Every structure is written in C-alpha cells, then in structure tokens.
Coordinates of C-alpha atoms and ligand atoms in Angstrom, one line a residue:
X1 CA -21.5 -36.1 -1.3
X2 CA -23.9 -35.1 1.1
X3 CA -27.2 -33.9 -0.3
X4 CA -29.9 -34.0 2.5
X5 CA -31.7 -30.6 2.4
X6 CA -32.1 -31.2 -1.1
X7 CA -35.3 -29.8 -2.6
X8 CA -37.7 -32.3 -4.7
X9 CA -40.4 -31.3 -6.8
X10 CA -42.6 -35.3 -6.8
X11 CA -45.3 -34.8 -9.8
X12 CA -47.8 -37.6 -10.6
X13 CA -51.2 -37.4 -10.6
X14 CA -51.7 -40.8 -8.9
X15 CA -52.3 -40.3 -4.8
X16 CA -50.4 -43.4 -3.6
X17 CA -47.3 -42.7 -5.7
X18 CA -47.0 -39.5 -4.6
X19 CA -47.2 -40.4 -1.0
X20 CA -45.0 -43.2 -1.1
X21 CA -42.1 -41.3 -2.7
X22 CA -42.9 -38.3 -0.1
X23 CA -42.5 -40.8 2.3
X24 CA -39.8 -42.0 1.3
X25 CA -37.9 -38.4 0.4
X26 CA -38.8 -37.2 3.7
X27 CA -37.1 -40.0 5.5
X28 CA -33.9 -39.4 4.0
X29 CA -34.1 -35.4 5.2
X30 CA -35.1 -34.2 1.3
X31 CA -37.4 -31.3 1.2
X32 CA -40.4 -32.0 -0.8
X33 CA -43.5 -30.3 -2.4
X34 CA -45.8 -32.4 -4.5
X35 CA -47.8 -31.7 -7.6
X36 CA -50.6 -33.8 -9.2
X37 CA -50.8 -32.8 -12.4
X38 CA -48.9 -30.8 -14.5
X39 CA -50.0 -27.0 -14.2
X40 CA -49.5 -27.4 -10.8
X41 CA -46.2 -28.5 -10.7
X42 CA -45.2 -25.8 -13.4
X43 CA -46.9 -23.0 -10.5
X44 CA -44.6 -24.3 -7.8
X45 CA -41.6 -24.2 -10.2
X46 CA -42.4 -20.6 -10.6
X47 CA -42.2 -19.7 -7.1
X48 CA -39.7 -22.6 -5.7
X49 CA -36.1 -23.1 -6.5
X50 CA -36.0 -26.9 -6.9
X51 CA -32.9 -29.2 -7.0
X52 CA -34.3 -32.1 -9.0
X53 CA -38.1 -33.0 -10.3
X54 CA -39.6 -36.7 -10.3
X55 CA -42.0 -36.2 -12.9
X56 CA -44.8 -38.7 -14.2
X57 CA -45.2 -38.7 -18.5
X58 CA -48.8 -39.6 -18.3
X59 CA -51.1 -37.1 -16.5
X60 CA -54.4 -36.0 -17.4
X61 CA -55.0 -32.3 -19.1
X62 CA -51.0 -31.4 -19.1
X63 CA -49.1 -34.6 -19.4
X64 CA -45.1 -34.8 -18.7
X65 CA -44.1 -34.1 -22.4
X66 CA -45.7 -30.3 -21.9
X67 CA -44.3 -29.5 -18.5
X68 CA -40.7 -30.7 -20.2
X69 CA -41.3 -28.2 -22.8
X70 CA -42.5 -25.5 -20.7
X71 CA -39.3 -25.7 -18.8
X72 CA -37.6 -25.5 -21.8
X73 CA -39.5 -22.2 -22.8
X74 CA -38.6 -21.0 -19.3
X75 CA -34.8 -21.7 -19.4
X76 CA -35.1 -23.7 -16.4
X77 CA -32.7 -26.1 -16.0
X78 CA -33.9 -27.9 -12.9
X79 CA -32.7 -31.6 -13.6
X80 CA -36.1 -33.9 -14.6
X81 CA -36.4 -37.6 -14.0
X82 CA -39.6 -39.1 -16.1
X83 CA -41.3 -41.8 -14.3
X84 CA -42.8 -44.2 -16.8
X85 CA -43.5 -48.1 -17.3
X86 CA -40.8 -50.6 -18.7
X87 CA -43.2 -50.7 -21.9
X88 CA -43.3 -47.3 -22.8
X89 CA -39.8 -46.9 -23.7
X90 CA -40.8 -44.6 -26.7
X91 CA -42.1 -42.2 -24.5
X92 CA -39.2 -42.2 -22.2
X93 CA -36.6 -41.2 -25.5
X94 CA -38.9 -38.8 -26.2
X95 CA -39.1 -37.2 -22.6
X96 CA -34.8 -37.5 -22.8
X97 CA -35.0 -35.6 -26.5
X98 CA -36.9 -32.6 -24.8
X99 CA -34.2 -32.5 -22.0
X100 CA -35.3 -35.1 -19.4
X101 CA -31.7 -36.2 -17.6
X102 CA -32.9 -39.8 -16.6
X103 CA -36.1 -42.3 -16.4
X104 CA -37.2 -44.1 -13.8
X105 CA -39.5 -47.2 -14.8
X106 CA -42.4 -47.9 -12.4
X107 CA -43.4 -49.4 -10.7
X108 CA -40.5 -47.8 -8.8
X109 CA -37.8 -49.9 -7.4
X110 CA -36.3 -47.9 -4.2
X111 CA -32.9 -48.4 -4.6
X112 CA -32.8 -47.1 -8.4
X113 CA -34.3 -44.5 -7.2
X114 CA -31.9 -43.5 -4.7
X115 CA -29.0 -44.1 -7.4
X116 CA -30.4 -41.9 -10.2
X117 CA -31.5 -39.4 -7.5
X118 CA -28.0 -38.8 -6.2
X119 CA -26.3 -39.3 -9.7
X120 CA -28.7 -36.4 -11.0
X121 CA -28.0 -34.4 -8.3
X122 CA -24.1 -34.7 -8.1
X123 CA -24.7 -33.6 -11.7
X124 CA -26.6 -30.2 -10.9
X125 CA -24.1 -29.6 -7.7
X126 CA -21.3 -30.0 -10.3
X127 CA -23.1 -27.7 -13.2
X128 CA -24.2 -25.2 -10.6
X129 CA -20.4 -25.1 -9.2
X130 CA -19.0 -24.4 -12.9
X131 CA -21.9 -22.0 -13.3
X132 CA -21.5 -20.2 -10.2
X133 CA -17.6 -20.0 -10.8
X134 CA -17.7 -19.1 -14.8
X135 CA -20.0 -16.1 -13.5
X136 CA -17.6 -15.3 -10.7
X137 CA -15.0 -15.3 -13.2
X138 CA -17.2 -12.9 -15.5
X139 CA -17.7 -10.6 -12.6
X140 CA -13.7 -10.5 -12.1
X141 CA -13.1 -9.9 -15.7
X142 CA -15.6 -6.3 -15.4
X143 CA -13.6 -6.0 -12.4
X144 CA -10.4 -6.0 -13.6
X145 CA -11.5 -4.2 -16.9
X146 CA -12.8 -1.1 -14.4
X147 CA -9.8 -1.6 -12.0
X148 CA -7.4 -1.3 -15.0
X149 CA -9.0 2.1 -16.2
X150 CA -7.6 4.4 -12.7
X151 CA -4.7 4.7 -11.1
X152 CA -5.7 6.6 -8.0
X153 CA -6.4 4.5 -4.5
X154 CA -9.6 6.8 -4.0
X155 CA -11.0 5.4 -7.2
X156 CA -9.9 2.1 -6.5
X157 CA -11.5 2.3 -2.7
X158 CA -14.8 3.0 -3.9
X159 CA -14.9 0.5 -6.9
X160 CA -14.3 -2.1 -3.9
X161 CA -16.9 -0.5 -1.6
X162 CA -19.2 -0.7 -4.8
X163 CA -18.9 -4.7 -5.7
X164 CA -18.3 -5.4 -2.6
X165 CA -21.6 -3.9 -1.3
X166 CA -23.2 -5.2 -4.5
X167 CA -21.7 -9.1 -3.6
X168 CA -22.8 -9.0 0.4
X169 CA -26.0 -6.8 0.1
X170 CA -23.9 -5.0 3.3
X171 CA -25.5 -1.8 4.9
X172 CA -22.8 0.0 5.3
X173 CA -18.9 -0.4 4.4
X174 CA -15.7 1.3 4.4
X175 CA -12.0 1.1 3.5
X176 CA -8.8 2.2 5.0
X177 CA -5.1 2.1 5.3
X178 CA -4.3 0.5 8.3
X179 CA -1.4 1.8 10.4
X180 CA -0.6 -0.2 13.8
X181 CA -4.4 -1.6 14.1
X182 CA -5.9 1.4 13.4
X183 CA -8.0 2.1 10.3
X184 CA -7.4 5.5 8.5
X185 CA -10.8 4.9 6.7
X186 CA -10.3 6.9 3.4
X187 CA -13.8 5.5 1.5
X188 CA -17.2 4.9 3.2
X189 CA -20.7 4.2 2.8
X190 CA -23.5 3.8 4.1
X191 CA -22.6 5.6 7.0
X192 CA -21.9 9.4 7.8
X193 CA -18.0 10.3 8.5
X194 CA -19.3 11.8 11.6
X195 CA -20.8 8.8 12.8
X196 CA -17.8 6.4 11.8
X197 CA -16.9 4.2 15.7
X198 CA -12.7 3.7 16.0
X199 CA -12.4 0.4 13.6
X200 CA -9.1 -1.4 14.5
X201 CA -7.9 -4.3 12.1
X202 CA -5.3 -7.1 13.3
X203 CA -2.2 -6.5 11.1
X204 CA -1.5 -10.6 11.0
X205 CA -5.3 -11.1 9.3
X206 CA -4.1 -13.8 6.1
X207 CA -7.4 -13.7 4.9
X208 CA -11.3 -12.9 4.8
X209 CA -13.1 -13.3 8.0
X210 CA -16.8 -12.8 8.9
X211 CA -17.4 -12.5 12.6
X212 CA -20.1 -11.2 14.6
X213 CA -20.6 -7.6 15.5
X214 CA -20.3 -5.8 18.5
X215 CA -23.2 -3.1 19.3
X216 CA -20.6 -0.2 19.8
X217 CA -18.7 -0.9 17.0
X218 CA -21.0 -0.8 14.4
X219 CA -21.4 0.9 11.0
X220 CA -25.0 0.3 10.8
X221 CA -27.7 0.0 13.9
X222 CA -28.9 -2.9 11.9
X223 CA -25.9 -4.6 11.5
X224 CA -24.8 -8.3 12.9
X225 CA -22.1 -9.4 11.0
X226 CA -18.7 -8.3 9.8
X227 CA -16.5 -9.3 6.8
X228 CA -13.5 -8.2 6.9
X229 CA -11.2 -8.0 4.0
X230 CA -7.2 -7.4 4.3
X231 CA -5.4 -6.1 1.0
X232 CA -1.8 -7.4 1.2
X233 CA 1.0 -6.2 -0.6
X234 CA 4.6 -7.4 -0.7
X235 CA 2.7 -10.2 1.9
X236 CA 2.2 -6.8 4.3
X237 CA -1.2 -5.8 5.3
X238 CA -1.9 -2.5 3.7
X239 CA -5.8 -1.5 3.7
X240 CA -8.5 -3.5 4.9
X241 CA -12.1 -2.8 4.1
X242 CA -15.1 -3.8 6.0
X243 CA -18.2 -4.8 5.3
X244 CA -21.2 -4.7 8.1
X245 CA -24.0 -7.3 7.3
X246 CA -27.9 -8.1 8.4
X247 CA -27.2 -11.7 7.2
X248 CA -24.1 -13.8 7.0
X249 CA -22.6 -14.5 3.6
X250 CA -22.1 -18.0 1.8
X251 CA -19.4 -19.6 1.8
X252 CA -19.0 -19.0 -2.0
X253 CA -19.2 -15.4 -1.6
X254 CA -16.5 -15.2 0.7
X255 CA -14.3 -17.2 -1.6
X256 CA -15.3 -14.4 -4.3
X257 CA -14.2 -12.1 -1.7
X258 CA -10.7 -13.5 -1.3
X259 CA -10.3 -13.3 -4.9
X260 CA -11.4 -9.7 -5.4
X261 CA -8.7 -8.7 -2.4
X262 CA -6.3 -9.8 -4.6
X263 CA -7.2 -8.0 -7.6
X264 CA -8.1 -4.9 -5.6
X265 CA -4.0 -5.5 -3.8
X266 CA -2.9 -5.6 -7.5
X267 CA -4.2 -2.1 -8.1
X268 CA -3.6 -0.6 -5.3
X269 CA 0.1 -1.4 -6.0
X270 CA -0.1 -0.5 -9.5
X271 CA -1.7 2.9 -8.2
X272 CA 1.4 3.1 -5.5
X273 CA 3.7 2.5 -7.6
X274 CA 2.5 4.9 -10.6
X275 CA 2.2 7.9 -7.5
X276 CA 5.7 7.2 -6.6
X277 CA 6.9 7.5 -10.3
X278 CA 4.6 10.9 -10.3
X279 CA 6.1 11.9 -7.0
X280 CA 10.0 11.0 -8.8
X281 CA 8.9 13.1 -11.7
X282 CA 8.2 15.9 -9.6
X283 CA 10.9 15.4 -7.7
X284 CA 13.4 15.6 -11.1
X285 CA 11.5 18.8 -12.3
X286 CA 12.2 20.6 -8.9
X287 CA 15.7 19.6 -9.0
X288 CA 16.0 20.6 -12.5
X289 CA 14.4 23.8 -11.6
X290 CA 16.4 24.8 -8.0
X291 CA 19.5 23.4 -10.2
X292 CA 18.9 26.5 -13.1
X293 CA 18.4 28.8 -10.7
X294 CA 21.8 28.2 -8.1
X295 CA 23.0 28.1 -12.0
X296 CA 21.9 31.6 -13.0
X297 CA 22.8 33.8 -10.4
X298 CA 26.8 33.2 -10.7
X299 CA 26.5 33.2 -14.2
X300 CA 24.9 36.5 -14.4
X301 CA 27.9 37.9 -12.5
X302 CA 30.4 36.3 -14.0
X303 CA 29.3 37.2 -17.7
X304 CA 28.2 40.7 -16.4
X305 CA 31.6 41.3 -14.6
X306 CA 34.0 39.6 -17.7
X307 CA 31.8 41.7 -20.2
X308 CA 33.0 45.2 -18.3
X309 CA 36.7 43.9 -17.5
X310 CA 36.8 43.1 -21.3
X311 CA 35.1 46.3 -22.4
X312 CA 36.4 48.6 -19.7
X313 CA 38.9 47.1 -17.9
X314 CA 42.2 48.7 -18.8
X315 CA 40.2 52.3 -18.2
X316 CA 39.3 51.2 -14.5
X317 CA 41.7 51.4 -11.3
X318 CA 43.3 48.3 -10.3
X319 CA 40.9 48.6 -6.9
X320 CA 37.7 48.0 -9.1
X321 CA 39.4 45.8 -11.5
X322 CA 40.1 43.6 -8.3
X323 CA 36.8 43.6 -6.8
X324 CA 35.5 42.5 -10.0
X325 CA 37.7 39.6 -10.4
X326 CA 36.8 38.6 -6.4
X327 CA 33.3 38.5 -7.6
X328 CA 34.2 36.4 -10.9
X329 CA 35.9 33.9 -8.7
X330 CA 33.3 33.9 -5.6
X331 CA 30.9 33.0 -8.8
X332 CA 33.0 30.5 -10.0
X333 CA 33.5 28.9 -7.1
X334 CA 30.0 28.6 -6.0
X335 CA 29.8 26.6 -9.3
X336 CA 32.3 24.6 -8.4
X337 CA 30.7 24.1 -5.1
X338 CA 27.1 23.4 -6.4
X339 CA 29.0 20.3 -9.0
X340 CA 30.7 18.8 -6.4
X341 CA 27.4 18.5 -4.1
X342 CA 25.4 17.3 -7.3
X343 CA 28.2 14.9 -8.0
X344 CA 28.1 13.9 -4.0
X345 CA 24.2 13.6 -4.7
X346 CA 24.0 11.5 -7.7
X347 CA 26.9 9.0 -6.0
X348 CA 25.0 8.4 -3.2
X349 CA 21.5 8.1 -4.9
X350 CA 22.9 5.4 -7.9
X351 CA 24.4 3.6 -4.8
X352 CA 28.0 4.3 -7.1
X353 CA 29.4 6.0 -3.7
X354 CA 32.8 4.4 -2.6
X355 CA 33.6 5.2 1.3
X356 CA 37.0 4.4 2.6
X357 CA 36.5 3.6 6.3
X358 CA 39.4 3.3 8.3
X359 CA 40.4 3.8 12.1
X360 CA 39.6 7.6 12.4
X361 CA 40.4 10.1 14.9
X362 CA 38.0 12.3 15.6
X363 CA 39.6 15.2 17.5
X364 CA 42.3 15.1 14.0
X365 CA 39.7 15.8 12.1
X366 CA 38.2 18.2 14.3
X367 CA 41.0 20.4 14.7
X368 CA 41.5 20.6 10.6
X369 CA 38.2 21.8 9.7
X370 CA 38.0 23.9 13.0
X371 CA 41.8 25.6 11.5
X372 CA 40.0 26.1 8.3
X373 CA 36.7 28.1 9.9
X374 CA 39.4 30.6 11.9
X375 CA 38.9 33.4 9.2
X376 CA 35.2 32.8 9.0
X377 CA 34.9 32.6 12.6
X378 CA 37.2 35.9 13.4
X379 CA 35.4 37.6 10.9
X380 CA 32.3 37.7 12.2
X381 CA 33.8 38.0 15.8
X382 CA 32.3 34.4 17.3
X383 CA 33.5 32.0 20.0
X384 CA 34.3 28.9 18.6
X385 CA 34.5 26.4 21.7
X386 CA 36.1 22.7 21.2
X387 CA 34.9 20.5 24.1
X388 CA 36.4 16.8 23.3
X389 CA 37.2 14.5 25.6
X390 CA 41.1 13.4 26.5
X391 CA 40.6 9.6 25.9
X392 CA 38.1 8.8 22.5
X393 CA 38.5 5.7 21.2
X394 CA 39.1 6.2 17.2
X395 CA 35.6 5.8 14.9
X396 CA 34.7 3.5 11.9
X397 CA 35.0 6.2 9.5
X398 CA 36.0 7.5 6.1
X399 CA 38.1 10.5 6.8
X400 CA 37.4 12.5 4.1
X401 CA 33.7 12.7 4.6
X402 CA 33.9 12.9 8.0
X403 CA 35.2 16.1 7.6
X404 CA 33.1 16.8 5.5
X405 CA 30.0 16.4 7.6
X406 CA 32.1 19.1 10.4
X407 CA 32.8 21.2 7.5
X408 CA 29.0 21.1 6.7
X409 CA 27.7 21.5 10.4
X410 CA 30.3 24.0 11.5
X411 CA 29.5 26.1 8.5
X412 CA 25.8 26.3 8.8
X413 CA 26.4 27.2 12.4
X414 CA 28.6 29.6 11.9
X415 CA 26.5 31.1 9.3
X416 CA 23.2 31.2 11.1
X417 CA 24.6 32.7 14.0
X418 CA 25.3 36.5 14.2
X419 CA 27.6 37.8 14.9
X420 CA 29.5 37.5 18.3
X421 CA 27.0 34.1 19.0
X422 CA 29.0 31.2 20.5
X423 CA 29.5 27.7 18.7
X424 CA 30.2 24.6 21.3
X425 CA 31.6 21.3 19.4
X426 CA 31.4 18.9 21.4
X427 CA 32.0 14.7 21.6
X428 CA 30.7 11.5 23.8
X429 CA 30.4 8.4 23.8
X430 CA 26.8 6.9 23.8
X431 CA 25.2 3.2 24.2
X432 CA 22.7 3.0 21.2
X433 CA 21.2 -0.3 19.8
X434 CA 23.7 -0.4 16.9
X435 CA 26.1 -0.8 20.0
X436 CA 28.6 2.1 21.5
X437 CA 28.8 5.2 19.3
X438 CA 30.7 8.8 19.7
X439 CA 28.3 11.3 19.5
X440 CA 29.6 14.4 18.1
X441 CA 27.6 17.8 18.7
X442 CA 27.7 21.0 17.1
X443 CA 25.8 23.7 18.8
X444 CA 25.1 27.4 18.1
X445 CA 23.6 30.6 19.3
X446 CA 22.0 31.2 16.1
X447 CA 18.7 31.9 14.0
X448 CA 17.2 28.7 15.0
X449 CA 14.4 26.7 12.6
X450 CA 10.8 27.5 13.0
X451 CA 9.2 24.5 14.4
X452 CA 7.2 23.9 10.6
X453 CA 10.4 23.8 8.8
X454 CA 11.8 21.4 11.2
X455 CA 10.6 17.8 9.6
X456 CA 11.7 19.1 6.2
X457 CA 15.5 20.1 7.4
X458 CA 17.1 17.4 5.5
X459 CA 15.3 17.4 2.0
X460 CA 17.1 18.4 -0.8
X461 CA 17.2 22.1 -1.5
X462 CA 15.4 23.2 1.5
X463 CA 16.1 26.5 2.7
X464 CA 14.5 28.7 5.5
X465 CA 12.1 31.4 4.1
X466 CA 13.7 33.4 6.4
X467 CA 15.5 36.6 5.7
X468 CA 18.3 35.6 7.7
X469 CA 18.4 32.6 5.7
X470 CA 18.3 34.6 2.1
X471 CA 20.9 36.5 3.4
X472 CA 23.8 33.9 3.5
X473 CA 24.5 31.8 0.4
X474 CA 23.4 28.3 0.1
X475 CA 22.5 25.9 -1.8
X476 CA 19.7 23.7 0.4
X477 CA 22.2 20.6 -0.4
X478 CA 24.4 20.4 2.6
X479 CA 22.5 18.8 4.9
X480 CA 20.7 16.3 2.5
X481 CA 24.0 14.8 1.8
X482 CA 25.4 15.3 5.4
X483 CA 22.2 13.1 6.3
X484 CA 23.7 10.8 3.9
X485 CA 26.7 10.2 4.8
X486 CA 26.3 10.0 8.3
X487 CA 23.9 6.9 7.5
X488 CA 26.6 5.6 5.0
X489 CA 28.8 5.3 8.0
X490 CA 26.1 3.3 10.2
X491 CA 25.8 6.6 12.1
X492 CA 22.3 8.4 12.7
X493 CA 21.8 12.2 12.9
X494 CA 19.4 14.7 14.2
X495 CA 19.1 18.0 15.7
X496 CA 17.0 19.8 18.3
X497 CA 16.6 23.9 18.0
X498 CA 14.6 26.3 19.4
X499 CA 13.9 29.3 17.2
X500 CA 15.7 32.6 17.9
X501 CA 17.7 31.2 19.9
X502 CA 19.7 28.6 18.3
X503 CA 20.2 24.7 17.0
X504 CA 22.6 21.5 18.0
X505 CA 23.0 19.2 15.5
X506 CA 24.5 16.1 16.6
X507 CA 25.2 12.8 15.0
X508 CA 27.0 9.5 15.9
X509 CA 29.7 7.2 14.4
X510 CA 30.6 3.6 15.5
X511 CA 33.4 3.5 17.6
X512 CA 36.4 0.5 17.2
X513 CA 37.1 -0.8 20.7
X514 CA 40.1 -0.3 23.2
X515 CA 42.3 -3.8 21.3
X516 CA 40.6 -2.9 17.8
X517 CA 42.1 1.0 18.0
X518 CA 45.3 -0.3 18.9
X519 CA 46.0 -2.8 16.2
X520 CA 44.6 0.2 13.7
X521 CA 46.7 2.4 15.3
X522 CA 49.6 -0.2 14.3
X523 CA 48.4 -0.8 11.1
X524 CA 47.3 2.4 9.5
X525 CA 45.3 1.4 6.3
X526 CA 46.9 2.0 3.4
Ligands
ADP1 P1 22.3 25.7 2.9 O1 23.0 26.0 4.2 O2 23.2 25.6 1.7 O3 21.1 26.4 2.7 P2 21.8 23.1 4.2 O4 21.2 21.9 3.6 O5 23.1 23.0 4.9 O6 21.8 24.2 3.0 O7 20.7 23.7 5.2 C1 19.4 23.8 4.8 C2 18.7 24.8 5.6 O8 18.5 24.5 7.0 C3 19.3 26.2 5.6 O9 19.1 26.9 4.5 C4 18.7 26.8 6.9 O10 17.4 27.3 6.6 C5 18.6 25.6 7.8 N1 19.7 25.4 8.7 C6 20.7 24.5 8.6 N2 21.6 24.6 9.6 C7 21.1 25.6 10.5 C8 21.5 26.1 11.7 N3 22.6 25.7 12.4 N4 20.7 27.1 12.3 C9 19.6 27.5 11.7 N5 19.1 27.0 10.5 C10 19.9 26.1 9.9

C-alpha cells in the first residue's frame, strides 16, 4: 500500500531529531509539521488532521505521557508512536497502557522506522475503512428506515435529492423519469423550474458517473461537476437524478452513491408496484360499480313489468300483454348479453381463454354476420356495402370469434350511424412486420368520436357522453374485448374517425399462404 501524502505530526523537543526525521519524512513524499514540546503539538492536533504522530516521552513542561492523555480526553484516535531509549522500557508500557500503538527506541534506527511507520499506518487506513463503511452502513440503515415509511415516488424523489445533496454538498439537484434520453425531472432543488436547461440521460448508463459540466447545461452558475445517478429496475433505466457540484466527490462517496441508487430503485419499485395494486383496486371498484348499474336497469323492467302481468295481466288486451313480455325478454337478454361479455372478459384476463384457429374464410364469415344485421340494417333504412376481393387467401383464425369481432364492428356502425348513413366493409391484403396480413375495414357515415374520447376507445366500459351515444344501448364492453381478441389472433386493430361525420375501424389477421390454404382447404380441422 501506497501511503506517500501521508500526514506526520514529528514531536520532540530536541532540534536535531526533529530535523533529521523531517528530513527523512519529506524524502519519502510524507507531509510533515513539527512540534517541540508538547502543548505545541496538541495546538496543531487541533487544527490539522494527522495520519500518524512520532512523539518523544520526555519533554520539558508537558512531557509525552500528558499529550497521550489529552488525546485520550479529546477522542482522538490519531495512531502515536513513542520515541524513547532501549532503557526506559517502563516508560514505553506505560505510554502503550494510555493508548500509544508502537515504540520506537532511539537513537532511531531508519529502517524500524520505516516498518513501524507503514505498519501503523496500514492500521489507521484499515480502521478508517471499517469506520467510514460502518457509518456508511448507519446512514443506509436511516435511509432505508425513512425510505420504508412512503410509498409515493414524489416522496421518495426528494428523500434522494435530500441525502444526496447532504452526501455531495451539491448546489443544486434534480430527479426524473427518463423516457428516450430525456429527463421528465419530477423533484428539484436548488434551482427554479423555470430556470431548469433540457437534461438528457444515456439510457445504457450501468452506474454512477461524475463528469465535468458544460456552461449551458448547468443547474447552478457555480457548478463544475456532475454526478449522475441511474435508478434501474428490472436492469431498465427508470429515473436518474443529478447532482451539480463546485468540487468533485471522493471516491468513497461515489461508492455510497451506487449503494443508495439501489435502495432508492427498491422503493421506487415498491412505490410502482403498490400504485399499480391502487390503480387494480380502482379499476375492480369501477367495474363492480358499471357492472350494478348495466345490472339495474333490466332488472327494474323486468320485475316492474312481471309485477303488472302478475297483478293485472289477465285484465289487459293481449296487445299490452305482448309489449310487456317484448320488454321482459329485451331485459333478459341484455343480461344475457352483459354475462357472456363478462365471461369473454374474465377468460381473456386469467389467460383461461381457449381459441380454435383454423384455416378461415373471411368472406364466409362475412356474409353470416352481414345476413344476421339485414333487419337491423333495413330497419333503419342504411346501405350496407360488401367490398371483398374475388381471390383472399383464408386467415389464421378462430371462427367463432372472428365473427364475433364483425358482429361487434358492424353493430356499432350500424348503431352510430343514422339513419339512411352508408356502412362500406371492406378487405386487403397488407405487408406489416408480423409478415402479410388481410386487413378487414368497417366504415360508417356515422356520429364519429370526439377527438378526447379517442385514446380511451378501447377501455372497458367506455362510452361516448354523447347523446347519440345514450340513446342506443350498450354496454362500453364490445370493443375492449374486440381489442382482445384481435390481439389473441396475432392481429392489431385501430380506427381513424372524424367527428360528425363518421369512423372506420379496421383490423388485421394473418393470412396462411397460397400451398398452406390449399392443404387446409383439404384437411378441414376437425
Ligand atoms: P357499446 O357500443 O356497448 O357502448 P363498445 O365498446 O362497442 O361499447 O363501444 C364503446 C364506445 O365507443 C361506444 O359507446 C361509442 O361511444 C364509441 N363507438 C364505438 N364504435 C363507434 C362508431 N362506429 N362510431 C362512433 N362511436 C363509436
């Protein structure tokens, strides 16, 4: 071990000893300050930070015995070495019972010196390292005691702004999520939000850095340096904080650093993970809640319009008695409706959802659910328009739900169009990444979506406040698991719409190729 740059502390009150070992100190690079009798020595203790002491036991007025015991009254542990002759070896056990670490017997042989020297001092590196690391491990202990008391990332920011600041003596700091390089700095301080230059990060940062500081990028005119600190989770780079510097930090710091990150990553997941079980919660109540309500309404009509057939329904004409029952069964069957898209909903979310995909054809499908729509369609007087090419290869499909998805399209545009609108449904094929896909469109004249409600199309219950919207049954359901089931099929979906004047919703499905088709075609799955 390397300890040049060591500081010495050489107290004796005889001239030529102290010069000598000065001498000799200095030429091997140690920093030394000299005292010649004790008081003195005990002044520069007080104002220097000294590795090791060489300290003579008999001085004049203050002799070595009292400075040992003033450094004991101090709590200093600076490491002593008594100087002392051979003969006075009473003087030297009593110099090691008040806390002296070695002797040295004059006169003084160099090479002992050099030995006891650098054994003393490997000593104090090595006490010093254990100090510096039991406090360390202290600090992390509060840390983690604080850290452990919040579950919010806000919190959690600041308490790392806060040691960190109080570990680099920075000027100013800040944290963020980082999102491409960019810093989305949620915490800062030190420094005005106003003020606050673009901070990019590099995703790939492993760990701590501390570089120097551009001018323009600064979060403090006095700044020079910059640590910066990613937080990783799931070996991602999630936030980093930065901390802007007049001075460069140790070495040892920036291993405390490395250790807080990942104490500060382990509650910033904790915090994640406890928002998304708030956010599941939430989510649970809602569905409880829109669940009661798409519940009530049929009820109420059923148990109204049972109560007056039961009470009444002899007494009325068979006109009324048949409305009533058309209303009993709409009721019903809108129960019926909303347990089969819960049951779709729960299959697909406990991953319990079996698909059959076979060889499909699409225009098969199209044409039933199209049949199935005629009333609907004729009722409210619109065009329904089938535009499918003569050729399509056959899709990687389940049947059943891919009928399903049409049924769910068609219907929506058919009941957000007025009437006499026009729906187009409509089929290509398309290169996408996943390889060739049919894309299958269904467009409509209709209603439209307001450009707000458009990123929220596909969550569960989500329905248009709209009155056009109020005004047509529905549940808020189809779409979430048309979504689904599109994506359970490797297919994608989206939909453009301009509001008033009407939406296409399109979504793809992989095709089989030309020899594939065939041999399904052959071989129809069982
Ligand atoms: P539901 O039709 O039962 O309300 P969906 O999940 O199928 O549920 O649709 C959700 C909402 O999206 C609808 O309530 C409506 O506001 C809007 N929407 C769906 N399809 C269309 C469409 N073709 N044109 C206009 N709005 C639509």
């Amino acid at each position: 071990m390397d300890f040049r740059n060591s500081s010495i502390l050489v107290v004796d009150d005889d001239t030529l000893i102290r010069e000598l070992l000065s001498t000799w100190l200095k030429h091997r690079e140690y920093g030394v300050k000299t005292a010649k009798n004790g008081q003195q020595a005990l002044d520069l203790i007080q104002k220097h930070n000294f590795d090791l002491i060489l300290l003579d036991i008999m001085m004049p007025d203050m002799d070595g015995f009292d400075v040992l015991k003033a450094l004991k009254d101090m709590g200093n542990s600076t490491p002593v070495v008594v100087m002392s002759a051979l003969t006075d070896l009473k003087s030297v056990v009593r110099c090691i019972q008040l806390g002296a670490e070695d002797f040295l017997s004059k006169p003084i042989e160099s090479e002992l010196l050099w030995a006891r020297l650098n054994a003393s001092l490997e000593k104090k590196h090595f006490r010093d390292a254990q100090q510096t690391w039991l406090e360390e491990l202290k600090l992390l202990q509060e840390i983690d005691q604080e850290l452990n008391t919040t579950l919010d990332r806000e919190a959690i920011s600041w308490l790392t702004l806060h040691w960190g600041t109080e570990k680099t003596a920075a000027l100013a700091s800040c944290i963020g999520a980082i999102d491409g390089n960019q810093l989305h700095v949620r915490a800062m301080q030190g420094i005005e939000a106003a003020d606050l230059p673009t901070l990019t990060a590099d995703k790939q940062l492993r760990e701590v850095t501390q570089t120097l500081v551009p001018a323009n990028g600064r979060l403090h005119p006095e700044a020079k340096y910059r640590l910066t600190l990613p937080i990783h989770r799931n070996a991602i780079i999630r936030d980093v904080a930065i901390f802007d510097l007049a001075a460069p930090v140790s070495e040892t710091t920036m291993r405390f650093l490395k250790r807080l990150a990942i104490h500060i990553a382990i509650a910033m997941h904790n915090a994640q993970l406890y928002a998304d079980v708030q956010a599941a919660n939430k989510a649970k109540s809602n569905f409880v809640a829109m669940v009661s309500h798409e519940l009530k309404n049929p009820l109420t009509s059923i148990q109204s319009y049972t109560y007056l057939l039961s009470r009444h329904g002899a007494k009325l004409p068979a006109e009324t008695q048949a409305n009533y029952l058309s209303i009993i069964t709409e009721g019903a069957t809108r129960i019926h409706n909303l347990a089969l898209e819960l049951d779709d909903i729960t299959q697909i979310e406990t991953g319990l959802f079996g698909l059959k995909i076979e060889a499909v054809s699409l225009p098969d499908v199209v044409l039933n659910v199209v049949k199935m729509f005629g009333p609907q369609i004729e009722d409210k007087h619109q065009e329904l328009i089938l535009d499918l090419p003569e050729a399509l290869p056959l899709v990687q499909a389940d049947a059943k739900r891919l009928s399903q998805i049409l049924t769910n399209l068609i219907s929506n545009a058919s009941k957000y169009t007025l009437e006499n609108g026009r729906i187009h449904v409509s089929a290509q094929l398309v290169e996408t990444d996943a390889g060739r896909q049919l894309q299958i469109a269904v467009k409509d004249s209709g209603i439209g979506i307001q450009p707000e409600d458009q990123g929220r199309i596909f969550s569960q219950f989500f329905r248009a406040d709209d009155e056009k919207v109020a005004n047509v049954r529905g549940t808020g359901l189809g779409l979430n698991i048309t979504k689904k089931l599109v994506e359970l099929q490797g297919g994608e979906i989206g939909f453009t719409s301009e509001y008033g004047h009407g939406s296409t919703f399109f979504f793809t499905l992989p095709v089989i190729e030309q020899e594939t088709a065939v041999t399904a075609r052959a071989q129809p799955v069982a």
